[in-house]
Amino acid sequence: MNIADLQARLRAFAAERRWEPYQTPKNLAMAMVVEAAELVEIFQWKTPQESQALDEATRVHLGEEIADVLLYLLQIADHCQVDVTSAVERKLVMNARKHPPLPREGESA
Amino acid sequence: MNIADLQARLRAFAAERRWEPYQTPKNLAMAMVVEAAELVEIFQWKTPQESQALDEATRVHLGEEIADVLLYLLQIADHCQVDVTSAVERKLVMNARKHPPLPREGESA
Amino acid sequence: MNIADLQARLRAFAAERRWEPYQTPKNLAMAMVVEAAELVEIFQWKTPQESQALDEATRVHLGEEIADVLLYLLQIADHCQVDVTSAVERKLVMNARKHPPLPREGESA
Amino acid sequence: MNIADLQARLRAFAAERRWEPYQTPKNLAMAMVVEAAELVEIFQWKTPQESQALDEATRVHLGEEIADVLLYLLQIADHCQVDVTSAVERKLVMNARKHPPLPREGESA
């Protein structure tokens, strides 16, 4: 996935609809959490097991919600000059420090 | 950004910590919306104008929250066999159909 | 619970801290969803069964998050002149229409 | 608003529809955050000023979303044996300690 290219397309898309005045980071963050909750809605009444065995129609729907959240994330990053790839790499390092791996089974700690 | 590679790293990360039993799509969706709200929290008391002029420390914090949401999205997609890149392309087509571009200024509609 | 009384106390609380300029309905809605997600966080890695058997410390924590969401809801209603009690009664009627009760077992439909 | 009475009505409503198996606190928390985000959606593209001057139709819609969130909160509290009124009073005390009031203007600090 080419993030810079996607961000450029999203900027052009917004410009062609004269949406720029609405696309403040504050508003984009609100739109993003609304889409995040629509993704949650797919799973709200499912058991954990059912959530692991979605039918095809639900997987298509899920893909749409994943895309919606992702596209808003990329727009927030674009408008706030956050480099998504570096942010992800930095976060993976932080997560690894915060949660050290467990010793393998049979290994002493 | 190489999505398949990131998803493989996240799977290995979870396995090394024996987190697999917790990582149902239902639980990952809950964790994702929690991170989405942490991103919203950055902007909650800011004016739209302030949200467009973040200081460096806030931009670093924002990058962490963007990464958190994104990493959960990728894990949800991985566990549910959703192809993120195709889902994004399909969604962009849907959005273009739903919201036709406005005529350019000076052009007749 | 006396809603009007609580709303008056919350208004006075905000005034004594000069928070009024921040308390637009838009901002209060953002703060509300942030607290809603903190409530979700309590349950994110629990099984449905575990969520039904919280220990005392978690119940106290849950009470704090419930109160946080509720207090923001009451402030949004107050600032937007929404009568909470009427809104709740109206919603209960709407829900009953939308979801008719099932026939009792042994009864013909 | 009589909370215990509302909670009893919500329990009966769920029983008449045989929804009890779905109404774990985990699931109710997910449903609650979904409704919280629907409330956020009302404000997402509005300016702070516009959010302070809703038209009548929007206020009715807002009332429905407030009620939806509130009713799920009351069900979570009911299923987890959290006393909402005590939780609110406790939280107000915590908030007052955390955020001391500012000195009145003209008063020395």
CSV table of C-alpha atoms in Angstrom, one decimal:
chain,number,residue,atom,x,y,z
A,1,MET,CA,0.0,0.0,0.0
A,2,ASN,CA,1.4,3.3,-1.0
A,3,ILE,CA,0.4,5.7,1.7
A,4,ALA,CA,1.6,9.0,0.2
A,5,ASP,CA,-0.2,8.1,-3.0
A,6,LEU,CA,-3.4,7.3,-1.1
A,7,GLN,CA,-3.2,10.5,0.8
A,8,ALA,CA,-2.8,12.5,-2.4
A,9,ARG,CA,-5.9,10.9,-3.8
A,10,LEU,CA,-7.9,11.6,-0.7
A,11,ARG,CA,-6.8,15.3,-0.8
A,12,ALA,CA,-7.9,15.5,-4.4
A,13,PHE,CA,-11.1,13.8,-3.6
A,14,ALA,CA,-11.9,16.3,-0.9
A,15,ALA,CA,-10.9,19.3,-3.0
A,16,GLU,CA,-13.2,18.2,-5.9
A,17,ARG,CA,-16.1,18.2,-3.5
A,18,ARG,CA,-15.0,21.4,-1.7
A,19,TRP,CA,-14.8,19.5,1.6
A,20,GLU,CA,-11.6,21.2,2.8
A,21,PRO,CA,-13.2,23.5,5.3
A,22,TYR,CA,-14.7,20.5,7.0
A,23,GLN,CA,-11.6,18.4,7.1
A,24,THR,CA,-9.9,19.8,10.2
A,25,PRO,CA,-8.0,17.1,12.2
A,26,LYS,CA,-10.6,17.5,15.0
A,27,ASN,CA,-13.5,16.7,12.6
A,28,LEU,CA,-11.5,13.9,10.9
A,29,ALA,CA,-10.8,12.3,14.3
A,30,MET,CA,-14.6,12.4,15.1
A,31,ALA,CA,-15.4,10.8,11.7
A,32,MET,CA,-12.7,8.2,12.4
A,33,VAL,CA,-14.1,7.1,15.7
A,34,VAL,CA,-17.6,6.9,14.2
A,35,GLU,CA,-16.3,4.5,11.6
A,36,ALA,CA,-14.4,2.6,14.3
A,37,ALA,CA,-17.7,2.1,16.2
A,38,GLU,CA,-19.4,0.9,13.0
A,39,LEU,CA,-16.7,-1.8,12.8
A,40,VAL,CA,-17.4,-2.7,16.5
A,41,GLU,CA,-21.1,-3.0,15.7
A,42,ILE,CA,-20.4,-5.9,13.4
A,43,PHE,CA,-19.2,-7.9,16.4
A,44,GLN,CA,-21.4,-6.6,19.2
A,45,TRP,CA,-23.8,-9.5,19.6
A,46,LYS,CA,-21.5,-12.2,18.3
A,47,THR,CA,-19.7,-14.6,20.6
A,48,PRO,CA,-15.9,-14.6,20.4
A,49,GLN,CA,-16.2,-17.9,18.4
A,50,GLU,CA,-18.7,-16.5,16.0
A,51,SER,CA,-16.4,-13.5,15.4
A,52,GLN,CA,-13.8,-16.0,14.2
A,53,ALA,CA,-16.0,-17.5,11.5
A,54,LEU,CA,-17.6,-14.6,9.6
A,55,ASP,CA,-19.7,-15.4,6.5
A,56,GLU,CA,-18.7,-13.9,3.2
A,57,ALA,CA,-21.2,-11.0,3.3
A,58,THR,CA,-20.0,-10.0,6.7
A,59,ARG,CA,-16.4,-10.1,5.6
A,60,VAL,CA,-17.2,-7.8,2.8
A,61,HIS,CA,-19.0,-5.4,5.2
A,62,LEU,CA,-16.0,-5.7,7.6
A,63,GLY,CA,-13.7,-4.8,4.7
A,64,GLU,CA,-15.7,-1.6,4.1
A,65,GLU,CA,-15.4,-0.5,7.8
A,66,ILE,CA,-11.7,-1.3,8.0
A,67,ALA,CA,-11.2,0.8,4.8
A,68,ASP,CA,-13.3,3.7,6.3
A,69,VAL,CA,-11.2,3.8,9.5
A,70,LEU,CA,-8.0,3.5,7.6
A,71,LEU,CA,-8.8,6.2,5.1
A,72,TYR,CA,-9.6,8.7,8.0
A,73,LEU,CA,-6.4,7.7,9.8
A,74,LEU,CA,-4.4,8.5,6.7
A,75,GLN,CA,-6.1,11.8,6.3
A,76,ILE,CA,-5.5,12.8,9.9
A,77,ALA,CA,-1.8,11.8,9.5
A,78,ASP,CA,-1.6,13.8,6.2
A,79,HIS,CA,-3.2,17.0,7.7
A,80,CYS,CA,-1.0,16.8,10.8
A,81,GLN,CA,2.2,15.9,9.0
A,82,VAL,CA,2.6,12.6,10.8
A,83,ASP,CA,4.7,10.0,8.9
A,84,VAL,CA,2.6,6.8,9.3
A,85,THR,CA,5.3,4.3,8.4
A,86,SER,CA,7.8,5.8,11.0
A,87,ALA,CA,5.1,6.1,13.6
A,88,VAL,CA,4.2,2.4,13.1
A,89,GLU,CA,7.9,1.3,13.4
A,90,ARG,CA,8.4,3.4,16.5
A,91,LYS,CA,5.3,2.0,18.1
A,92,LEU,CA,6.4,-1.6,17.4
A,93,VAL,CA,9.6,-0.9,19.2
A,94,MET,CA,7.7,0.7,22.1
A,95,ASN,CA,5.4,-2.3,22.3
A,96,ALA,CA,8.3,-4.8,22.3
A,97,ARG,CA,9.9,-2.9,25.2
A,98,LYS,CA,6.6,-2.6,27.2
A,99,HIS,CA,5.7,-6.3,26.7
A,100,PRO,CA,8.9,-8.5,26.7
A,101,PRO,CA,8.3,-11.9,25.1
A,102,LEU,CA,7.6,-14.8,27.4
A,103,PRO,CA,10.3,-17.5,27.7
A,104,ARG,CA,9.5,-20.4,25.4
A,105,GLU,CA,8.0,-23.4,27.1
A,106,GLY,CA,10.7,-25.7,28.6
A,107,GLU,CA,13.1,-22.8,28.8
A,108,SER,CA,14.0,-21.3,32.2
A,109,ALA,CA,12.9,-17.7,32.6
B,1,MET,CA,4.0,0.0,3.9
B,2,ASN,CA,4.1,-3.7,3.4
B,3,ILE,CA,0.8,-4.9,5.0
B,4,ALA,CA,1.4,-8.7,4.8
B,5,ASP,CA,4.8,-8.3,6.4
B,6,LEU,CA,3.4,-6.1,9.2
B,7,GLN,CA,0.6,-8.7,9.8
B,8,ALA,CA,3.2,-11.5,10.0
B,9,ARG,CA,5.2,-9.5,12.5
B,10,LEU,CA,2.1,-8.8,14.6
B,11,ARG,CA,1.2,-12.5,14.6
B,12,ALA,CA,4.7,-13.5,15.7
B,13,PHE,CA,4.6,-10.8,18.4
B,14,ALA,CA,1.3,-12.1,19.8
B,15,ALA,CA,2.5,-15.7,19.6
B,16,GLU,CA,5.7,-14.9,21.6
B,17,ARG,CA,3.6,-13.5,24.4
B,18,ARG,CA,0.9,-16.3,24.1
B,19,TRP,CA,-1.7,-13.7,23.4
B,20,GLU,CA,-3.5,-15.8,20.7
B,21,PRO,CA,-6.4,-16.8,22.9
B,22,TYR,CA,-7.2,-13.2,23.6
B,23,GLN,CA,-7.0,-12.1,20.0
B,24,THR,CA,-10.4,-12.9,18.7
B,25,PRO,CA,-11.8,-10.4,16.1
B,26,LYS,CA,-14.4,-9.3,18.7
B,27,ASN,CA,-11.7,-8.5,21.2
B,28,LEU,CA,-9.4,-6.8,18.7
B,29,ALA,CA,-12.4,-4.6,17.5
B,30,MET,CA,-12.9,-3.5,21.1
B,31,ALA,CA,-9.2,-2.7,21.5
B,32,MET,CA,-9.2,-0.8,18.2
B,33,VAL,CA,-12.1,1.5,19.3
B,34,VAL,CA,-10.4,2.1,22.6
B,35,GLU,CA,-7.3,3.3,20.7
B,36,ALA,CA,-9.5,5.3,18.3
B,37,ALA,CA,-11.0,7.1,21.3
B,38,GLU,CA,-7.5,7.9,22.7
B,39,LEU,CA,-6.8,9.6,19.4
B,40,VAL,CA,-10.0,11.6,19.8
B,41,GLU,CA,-8.9,12.6,23.3
B,42,ILE,CA,-6.0,14.5,21.8
B,43,PHE,CA,-8.5,16.8,20.1
B,44,GLN,CA,-11.4,17.0,22.5
B,45,TRP,CA,-10.8,20.4,24.0
B,46,LYS,CA,-9.0,21.9,21.1
B,47,THR,CA,-10.7,24.3,18.6
B,48,PRO,CA,-10.7,23.2,15.0
B,49,GLN,CA,-8.0,25.8,14.4
B,50,GLU,CA,-5.8,24.5,17.2
B,51,SER,CA,-6.2,21.0,15.8
B,52,GLN,CA,-4.6,22.3,12.7
B,53,ALA,CA,-1.5,23.6,14.5
B,54,LEU,CA,-0.2,20.8,16.8
B,55,ASP,CA,3.1,21.2,18.6
B,56,GLU,CA,5.8,18.7,18.1
B,57,ALA,CA,5.1,16.7,21.3
B,58,THR,CA,1.4,16.4,20.4
B,59,ARG,CA,2.3,15.3,16.9
B,60,VAL,CA,4.5,12.5,18.3
B,61,HIS,CA,1.6,11.5,20.6
B,62,LEU,CA,-0.8,11.5,17.7
B,63,GLY,CA,1.6,9.3,15.7
B,64,GLU,CA,1.4,6.7,18.5
B,65,GLU,CA,-2.3,6.7,18.5
B,66,ILE,CA,-2.5,6.5,14.7
B,67,ALA,CA,-0.2,3.5,14.9
B,68,ASP,CA,-2.2,1.8,17.6
B,69,VAL,CA,-5.4,2.0,15.6
B,70,LEU,CA,-3.7,1.0,12.4
B,71,LEU,CA,-2.0,-2.0,14.0
B,72,TYR,CA,-5.3,-3.3,15.4
B,73,LEU,CA,-7.0,-2.8,12.0
B,74,LEU,CA,-4.4,-4.9,10.4
B,75,GLN,CA,-4.8,-7.6,12.9
B,76,ILE,CA,-8.6,-7.7,12.5
B,77,ALA,CA,-8.1,-7.9,8.7
B,78,ASP,CA,-5.5,-10.7,9.2
B,79,HIS,CA,-7.7,-12.8,11.5
B,80,CYS,CA,-10.8,-12.3,9.3
B,81,GLN,CA,-9.0,-12.8,5.9
B,82,VAL,CA,-9.9,-9.4,4.7
B,83,ASP,CA,-7.5,-8.0,2.0
B,84,VAL,CA,-6.9,-4.5,3.2
B,85,THR,CA,-5.6,-3.1,-0.1
B,86,SER,CA,-8.6,-4.4,-2.2
B,87,ALA,CA,-11.0,-3.2,0.5
B,88,VAL,CA,-9.5,0.3,0.3
B,89,GLU,CA,-9.7,0.4,-3.5
B,90,ARG,CA,-13.3,-0.9,-3.5
B,91,LYS,CA,-14.2,1.7,-0.8
B,92,LEU,CA,-12.7,4.6,-2.9
B,93,VAL,CA,-14.9,3.6,-5.8
B,94,MET,CA,-18.0,3.4,-3.6
B,95,ASN,CA,-17.2,6.8,-2.1
B,96,ALA,CA,-16.8,8.4,-5.6
B,97,ARG,CA,-20.2,7.0,-6.7
B,98,LYS,CA,-21.9,8.1,-3.5
B,99,HIS,CA,-20.4,11.6,-3.6
B,100,PRO,CA,-20.0,12.8,-7.2
B,101,PRO,CA,-17.5,15.7,-7.6
B,102,LEU,CA,-19.0,19.2,-7.8
B,103,PRO,CA,-18.7,21.1,-11.1
B,104,ARG,CA,-15.6,23.3,-11.2
B,105,GLU,CA,-16.3,27.0,-10.5
B,106,GLY,CA,-17.3,28.8,-13.8
B,107,GLU,CA,-18.4,25.5,-15.3
B,108,SER,CA,-22.1,24.8,-15.9
B,109,ALA,CA,-23.3,21.8,-13.9
C,1,MET,CA,-31.6,10.6,40.5
C,2,ASN,CA,-32.6,14.2,40.1
C,3,ILE,CA,-31.4,15.1,36.6
C,4,ALA,CA,-32.1,18.8,36.7
C,5,ASP,CA,-30.3,19.1,40.0
C,6,LEU,CA,-27.2,17.2,38.7
C,7,GLN,CA,-27.2,19.4,35.6
C,8,ALA,CA,-27.2,22.5,37.8
C,9,ARG,CA,-24.3,21.2,39.8
C,10,LEU,CA,-22.3,20.4,36.7
C,11,ARG,CA,-22.9,23.9,35.3
C,12,ALA,CA,-21.7,25.4,38.6
C,13,PHE,CA,-18.7,23.1,38.6
C,14,ALA,CA,-17.7,24.2,35.1
C,15,ALA,CA,-18.3,27.9,35.9
C,16,GLU,CA,-16.1,27.7,39.0
C,17,ARG,CA,-13.3,26.4,36.8
C,18,ARG,CA,-14.0,28.8,33.9
C,19,TRP,CA,-14.5,25.8,31.6
C,20,GLU,CA,-17.5,27.2,29.8
C,21,PRO,CA,-15.6,28.1,26.6
C,22,TYR,CA,-14.6,24.5,26.3
C,23,GLN,CA,-18.0,23.0,26.9
C,24,THR,CA,-19.6,23.2,23.5
C,25,PRO,CA,-21.8,20.2,22.7
C,26,LYS,CA,-19.3,19.2,20.1
C,27,ASN,CA,-16.5,19.0,22.6
C,28,LEU,CA,-18.7,17.3,25.3
C,29,ALA,CA,-19.7,14.7,22.7
C,30,MET,CA,-16.0,13.9,22.1
C,31,ALA,CA,-15.3,13.7,25.8
C,32,MET,CA,-18.3,11.4,26.2
C,33,VAL,CA,-17.1,8.9,23.6
C,34,VAL,CA,-13.6,8.9,25.2
C,35,GLU,CA,-15.2,7.9,28.5
C,36,ALA,CA,-17.4,5.4,26.8
C,37,ALA,CA,-14.3,3.8,25.3
C,38,GLU,CA,-12.6,3.7,28.8
C,39,LEU,CA,-15.6,1.7,29.9
C,40,VAL,CA,-15.1,-0.7,26.9
C,41,GLU,CA,-11.5,-1.1,27.9
C,42,ILE,CA,-12.5,-2.8,31.1
C,43,PHE,CA,-14.0,-5.6,29.1
C,44,GLN,CA,-11.8,-5.8,26.0
C,45,TRP,CA,-9.8,-8.9,26.9
C,46,LYS,CA,-12.4,-10.6,29.1
C,47,THR,CA,-14.6,-13.4,27.9
C,48,PRO,CA,-18.3,-12.8,28.0
C,49,GLN,CA,-18.4,-15.1,31.1
C,50,GLU,CA,-15.7,-13.1,32.9
C,51,SER,CA,-17.5,-9.9,32.1
C,52,GLN,CA,-20.4,-11.3,34.2
C,53,ALA,CA,-18.3,-12.0,37.3
C,54,LEU,CA,-16.3,-8.8,38.0
C,55,ASP,CA,-14.3,-8.6,41.2
C,56,GLU,CA,-14.9,-5.7,43.6
C,57,ALA,CA,-12.1,-3.5,42.4
C,58,THR,CA,-13.2,-3.8,38.8
C,59,ARG,CA,-16.8,-3.0,39.8
C,60,VAL,CA,-15.6,0.2,41.5
C,61,HIS,CA,-13.7,1.1,38.4
C,62,LEU,CA,-16.7,0.3,36.2
C,63,GLY,CA,-18.8,2.6,38.4
C,64,GLU,CA,-16.4,5.5,37.7
C,65,GLU,CA,-16.6,5.0,34.0
C,66,ILE,CA,-20.4,4.7,34.0
C,67,ALA,CA,-20.5,8.0,36.0
C,68,ASP,CA,-18.1,9.7,33.6
C,69,VAL,CA,-20.2,8.8,30.6
C,70,LEU,CA,-23.5,9.7,32.3
C,71,LEU,CA,-22.2,13.1,33.5
C,72,TYR,CA,-21.2,14.0,30.0
C,73,LEU,CA,-24.5,12.9,28.6
C,74,LEU,CA,-26.4,15.1,31.1
C,75,GLN,CA,-24.2,18.0,30.2
C,76,ILE,CA,-24.8,17.5,26.5
C,77,ALA,CA,-28.6,17.3,27.1
C,78,ASP,CA,-28.4,20.4,29.3
C,79,HIS,CA,-26.5,22.5,26.8
C,80,CYS,CA,-28.8,21.4,23.9
C,81,GLN,CA,-32.1,21.7,25.8
C,82,VAL,CA,-32.9,18.0,25.5
C,83,ASP,CA,-35.2,16.7,28.2
C,84,VAL,CA,-33.6,13.4,29.2
C,85,THR,CA,-36.6,11.8,30.9
C,86,SER,CA,-38.9,12.5,27.9
C,87,ALA,CA,-36.2,11.3,25.5
C,88,VAL,CA,-35.9,8.0,27.4
C,89,GLU,CA,-39.6,7.4,27.5
C,90,ARG,CA,-40.0,8.2,23.8
C,91,LYS,CA,-37.1,5.8,23.0
C,92,LEU,CA,-38.6,3.0,25.0
C,93,VAL,CA,-41.8,3.3,23.0
C,94,MET,CA,-39.8,3.3,19.7
C,95,ASN,CA,-37.9,0.3,20.8
C,96,ALA,CA,-41.1,-1.6,21.7
C,97,ARG,CA,-42.5,-0.9,18.3
C,98,LYS,CA,-39.3,-1.8,16.5
C,99,HIS,CA,-38.9,-5.1,18.3
C,100,PRO,CA,-42.3,-6.7,19.1
C,101,PRO,CA,-42.1,-9.2,22.0
C,102,LEU,CA,-41.9,-12.8,21.0
C,103,PRO,CA,-44.9,-15.0,21.8
C,104,ARG,CA,-44.5,-16.9,25.1
C,105,GLU,CA,-43.4,-20.5,24.8
C,106,GLY,CA,-46.4,-22.8,24.2
C,107,GLU,CA,-48.4,-19.8,22.9
C,108,SER,CA,-49.3,-19.7,19.2
C,109,ALA,CA,-47.8,-16.7,17.4
D,1,MET,CA,-35.7,9.6,36.8
D,2,ASN,CA,-36.2,6.3,38.7
D,3,ILE,CA,-33.2,4.2,37.8
D,4,ALA,CA,-34.2,1.0,39.5
D,5,ASP,CA,-37.6,1.2,37.8
D,6,LEU,CA,-36.0,1.8,34.4
D,7,GLN,CA,-33.6,-1.1,35.0
D,8,ALA,CA,-36.5,-3.4,35.8
D,9,ARG,CA,-38.4,-2.4,32.7
D,10,LEU,CA,-35.2,-3.0,30.5
D,11,ARG,CA,-34.8,-6.5,32.1
D,12,ALA,CA,-38.4,-7.3,31.3
D,13,PHE,CA,-38.1,-6.0,27.8
D,14,ALA,CA,-35.0,-8.2,27.2
D,15,ALA,CA,-36.7,-11.2,28.7
D,16,GLU,CA,-39.8,-10.8,26.5
D,17,ARG,CA,-37.6,-10.9,23.5
D,18,ARG,CA,-35.3,-13.7,24.8
D,19,TRP,CA,-32.3,-11.4,24.5
D,20,GLU,CA,-30.7,-12.4,27.8
D,21,PRO,CA,-28.0,-14.7,26.3
D,22,TYR,CA,-26.8,-11.7,24.3
D,23,GLN,CA,-26.8,-9.2,27.2
D,24,THR,CA,-23.5,-9.9,28.8
D,25,PRO,CA,-21.8,-6.8,30.2
D,26,LYS,CA,-19.1,-7.2,27.5
D,27,ASN,CA,-21.7,-7.1,24.7
D,28,LEU,CA,-23.7,-4.3,26.3
D,29,ALA,CA,-20.4,-2.2,26.6
D,30,MET,CA,-19.9,-2.7,22.8
D,31,ALA,CA,-23.5,-1.7,22.1
D,32,MET,CA,-23.1,1.4,24.3
D,33,VAL,CA,-20.0,2.7,22.6
D,34,VAL,CA,-21.7,2.2,19.2
D,35,GLU,CA,-24.5,4.4,20.4
D,36,ALA,CA,-22.0,6.9,21.8
D,37,ALA,CA,-20.4,7.2,18.4
D,38,GLU,CA,-23.8,7.7,16.8
D,39,LEU,CA,-24.2,10.7,19.1
D,40,VAL,CA,-20.7,11.9,18.0
D,41,GLU,CA,-21.8,11.6,14.4
D,42,ILE,CA,-24.4,14.3,14.9
D,43,PHE,CA,-21.6,16.8,15.6
D,44,GLN,CA,-18.8,15.6,13.4
D,45,TRP,CA,-18.9,18.2,10.6
D,46,LYS,CA,-20.5,21.0,12.7
D,47,THR,CA,-18.4,23.9,14.0
D,48,PRO,CA,-18.4,24.3,17.8
D,49,GLN,CA,-20.8,27.3,17.2
D,50,GLU,CA,-23.2,25.2,15.1
D,51,SER,CA,-23.2,22.6,17.8
D,52,GLN,CA,-24.6,25.2,20.1
D,53,ALA,CA,-27.5,26.0,17.9
D,54,LEU,CA,-29.2,22.8,16.8
D,55,ASP,CA,-32.4,22.9,14.9
D,56,GLU,CA,-35.5,21.1,16.3
D,57,ALA,CA,-35.1,17.9,14.2
D,58,THR,CA,-31.5,17.5,15.2
D,59,ARG,CA,-32.4,18.0,18.9
D,60,VAL,CA,-35.0,15.2,18.6
D,61,HIS,CA,-32.4,13.0,17.0
D,62,LEU,CA,-29.9,13.9,19.7
D,63,GLY,CA,-32.4,13.0,22.4
D,64,GLU,CA,-32.7,9.5,20.8
D,65,GLU,CA,-29.0,9.0,20.9
D,66,ILE,CA,-28.7,10.3,24.5
D,67,ALA,CA,-31.4,7.8,25.5
D,68,ASP,CA,-29.7,4.9,23.7
D,69,VAL,CA,-26.4,5.5,25.5
D,70,LEU,CA,-28.1,6.0,28.8
D,71,LEU,CA,-30.3,2.9,28.5
D,72,TYR,CA,-27.2,0.7,27.8
D,73,LEU,CA,-25.3,2.4,30.7
D,74,LEU,CA,-28.2,1.5,33.0
D,75,GLN,CA,-28.2,-2.1,31.8
D,76,ILE,CA,-24.5,-2.5,32.3
D,77,ALA,CA,-24.8,-1.1,35.8
D,78,ASP,CA,-27.7,-3.5,36.5
D,79,HIS,CA,-26.0,-6.6,35.2
D,80,CYS,CA,-22.8,-5.7,37.2
D,81,GLN,CA,-24.5,-4.6,40.4
D,82,VAL,CA,-23.2,-1.1,40.2
D,83,ASP,CA,-25.3,1.5,42.1
D,84,VAL,CA,-25.4,4.4,39.6
D,85,THR,CA,-26.5,7.1,42.0
D,86,SER,CA,-23.6,6.3,44.4
D,87,ALA,CA,-21.1,6.0,41.6
D,88,VAL,CA,-22.1,9.5,40.3
D,89,GLU,CA,-21.9,11.0,43.8
D,90,ARG,CA,-18.5,9.4,44.3
D,91,LYS,CA,-17.3,10.6,41.0
D,92,LEU,CA,-18.4,14.2,41.6
D,93,VAL,CA,-16.3,14.2,44.8
D,94,MET,CA,-13.3,12.8,42.9
D,95,ASN,CA,-13.6,15.4,40.2
D,96,ALA,CA,-13.8,18.2,42.7
D,97,ARG,CA,-10.6,17.0,44.4
D,98,LYS,CA,-8.8,16.5,41.1
D,99,HIS,CA,-9.8,19.9,39.8
D,100,PRO,CA,-9.9,22.5,42.6
D,101,PRO,CA,-12.0,25.6,41.7
D,102,LEU,CA,-10.2,28.7,40.5
D,103,PRO,CA,-10.1,31.7,42.8
D,104,ARG,CA,-12.9,34.2,41.9
D,105,GLU,CA,-11.7,37.2,39.9
D,106,GLY,CA,-10.4,40.0,42.1
D,107,GLU,CA,-9.7,37.4,44.8
D,108,SER,CA,-6.1,36.5,45.7
D,109,ALA,CA,-5.2,32.9,45.1
